[in-house]
Amino acid sequence: MQATANTLETKLAPQTEAVMKDNSQNLPDLNEATVGTPFSDHAKMSVRNVDVFYADKQAIHNVSLDIGKNEVVAMIGPSGCGKSTFLRCLNRMNDSIDICRVEGSLTLEDQNIYDPKLDVVPLRARVGMVFQKPNPFPKSIYDNVAYGPRIHGLTSRKSELDEIVETSLRRASLWAEVKDRLHSSGTGLSGGQQQRLCIARTIAVGPEVILMDEPCSALDPIATAKIEELIAELSENFTIAIVTHSMQQAARVSNRTAYFHLGKLVEVNDTERVFTNPEHKLTEAYITGRFG
Amino acid sequence: MDKLHLDQHISGQFNADLEDLRTQLLEMGGVVQQQIIDAVAAIENADGDLAEKVIVVEDDVDQREVTIDEACTQVLARRQPAASDLRMVLAVSKATRDLERMGDEAQKIAKMAIALNEEGQSPHGYMELRHIGDSVEKMVNNTLNAFARFDVDAALKVAKDDKAVDREYKSAMRELITYMMEDPRSIGRVMNIIWALRSLERIGDHARNIAEHVIYLVKGLDVRHVSVKEMERQIKDL
């Protein structure tokens, strides 16, 4: 008997146009349901059959997803897949875009957040948001954090406000670094510190849900690690939805991962499953870097 | 044939890295397979030179294990592979270890060949050795084929064959024990054959392990420590 292993087909077929065609054939059609586990038994926010349009162009197609209480849900997908648009629906940030239209049902603990009678200001206190670029107000560190509690009238006493500021900065892991210069400008901090200041500002008004839109993409690896550590701690008290371009970040910080593709929610599964054995071919192709 | 689309990454270098891992593993498999064939032939033909060759090749096999593991580490560190790519790297790393163990067992068989040459041939056991040797060589070939082709059915077949080899091994054992009881003077020499059979049986186990890695690689299913029936059921349920 001869050793034949050496002569086995170890060469792979060269990449051809057929491969690219093959990918496009795999695109989910409009009617194909999201695979995995989009729903949760302890949903904080529930999204059902949501479509989003920018004028005539549909950006989100029939997305249904629950964000569970105290859960970290990561949303990943190639640029333009609608993940940020979806995130912005969750506290009606899209209202500020005139041509944007949202259809379907979005609820925060059974309250319809698109109820025309609903005031969006308290909604955004309950569902806070952290953006890609740190955007502290040109005010002191103290005033940045105190701003929300003041305008929402959460407290009128100086001592209470001091306490909220300290607690928020502590929760954002920034207190030790700024406690001696609370009255210097927030814009004088480093990028990572500014982002944690923005997180402190968000949690100062006692939100229930925190939305994060690529919160680390402008930060260095050390600042990123601090924010990720913070996300893990915050999830004990808050529900977090995070959009990220870094798949490793999604893998590190989230409990569940949602994969968006061309405005459709292709797959939602436990993060450990998504990064070892995803259910959908498109998710697999994206997280392994076969297209982007 | 390439169901896992290993060659479709945006990064051409990543394609090349993964392909290189697989090629290296299959090359190592080829060397180990030849080692096993030579080791069994060395006993059958009382060929001391061939046995020595098997022992010398073991250094090469050890070196290949180290090289492939290093390459796996590099891919993990530099590419942070996910999903099927991650499973590919893990499967290669584990399969390499099994191949290295197979090489060790082949080396043990070769040592038995040398001992038999020095102490004189065993009066019994050559037929069993040839028979189990053939079965195990086929298993090793099939498991490497399954890896090369990402073929789950072929991998399942290897797991089934391993059960058959285990049965043949037990039956050979019973027969040889009977011979030894009848002719105690031959015990030393028959024991050499028994050790060789034992090594072949172990090689069969490693071939089955590799088949399990193939199933993990292709299906994402961890089927270690489950029966063949259970394996089939889990694969069908996917």
JSON list of N, CA and C in Angstrom, two decimals, chain A residues 1 46 79 89 103 134 201:
[
{"chain": "A", "resi": 1, "resn": "MET", "atom": "N", "xyz": [0.83, -1.20, 0.00]},
{"chain": "A", "resi": 1, "resn": "MET", "atom": "CA", "xyz": [0.00, 0.00, 0.00]},
{"chain": "A", "resi": 1, "resn": "MET", "atom": "C", "xyz": [0.87, 1.25, 0.00]},
{"chain": "A", "resi": 46, "resn": "SER", "atom": "N", "xyz": [-38.26, 46.08, 22.69]},
{"chain": "A", "resi": 46, "resn": "SER", "atom": "CA", "xyz": [-38.71, 45.12, 21.67]},
{"chain": "A", "resi": 46, "resn": "SER", "atom": "C", "xyz": [-38.94, 45.86, 20.36]},
{"chain": "A", "resi": 79, "resn": "SER", "atom": "N", "xyz": [-20.22, 48.38, 6.18]},
{"chain": "A", "resi": 79, "resn": "SER", "atom": "CA", "xyz": [-20.68, 49.76, 6.10]},
{"chain": "A", "resi": 79, "resn": "SER", "atom": "C", "xyz": [-21.96, 49.85, 5.28]},
{"chain": "A", "resi": 89, "resn": "CYS", "atom": "N", "xyz": [-32.81, 54.43, 15.79]},
{"chain": "A", "resi": 89, "resn": "CYS", "atom": "CA", "xyz": [-34.28, 54.31, 15.95]},
{"chain": "A", "resi": 89, "resn": "CYS", "atom": "C", "xyz": [-34.65, 54.13, 17.41]},
{"chain": "A", "resi": 103, "resn": "GLU", "atom": "N", "xyz": [-41.25, 52.80, 10.33]},
{"chain": "A", "resi": 103, "resn": "GLU", "atom": "CA", "xyz": [-42.52, 52.07, 10.43]},
{"chain": "A", "resi": 103, "resn": "GLU", "atom": "C", "xyz": [-42.31, 50.79, 11.22]},
{"chain": "A", "resi": 134, "resn": "PRO", "atom": "N", "xyz": [-15.82, 61.40, 20.72]},
{"chain": "A", "resi": 134, "resn": "PRO", "atom": "CA", "xyz": [-16.15, 62.00, 22.01]},
{"chain": "A", "resi": 134, "resn": "PRO", "atom": "C", "xyz": [-16.59, 63.44, 21.78]},
{"chain": "A", "resi": 201, "resn": "ARG", "atom": "N", "xyz": [-21.61, 61.39, 31.45]},
{"chain": "A", "resi": 201, "resn": "ARG", "atom": "CA", "xyz": [-22.69, 62.34, 31.18]},
{"chain": "A", "resi": 201, "resn": "ARG", "atom": "C", "xyz": [-23.98, 61.59, 30.85]}
]
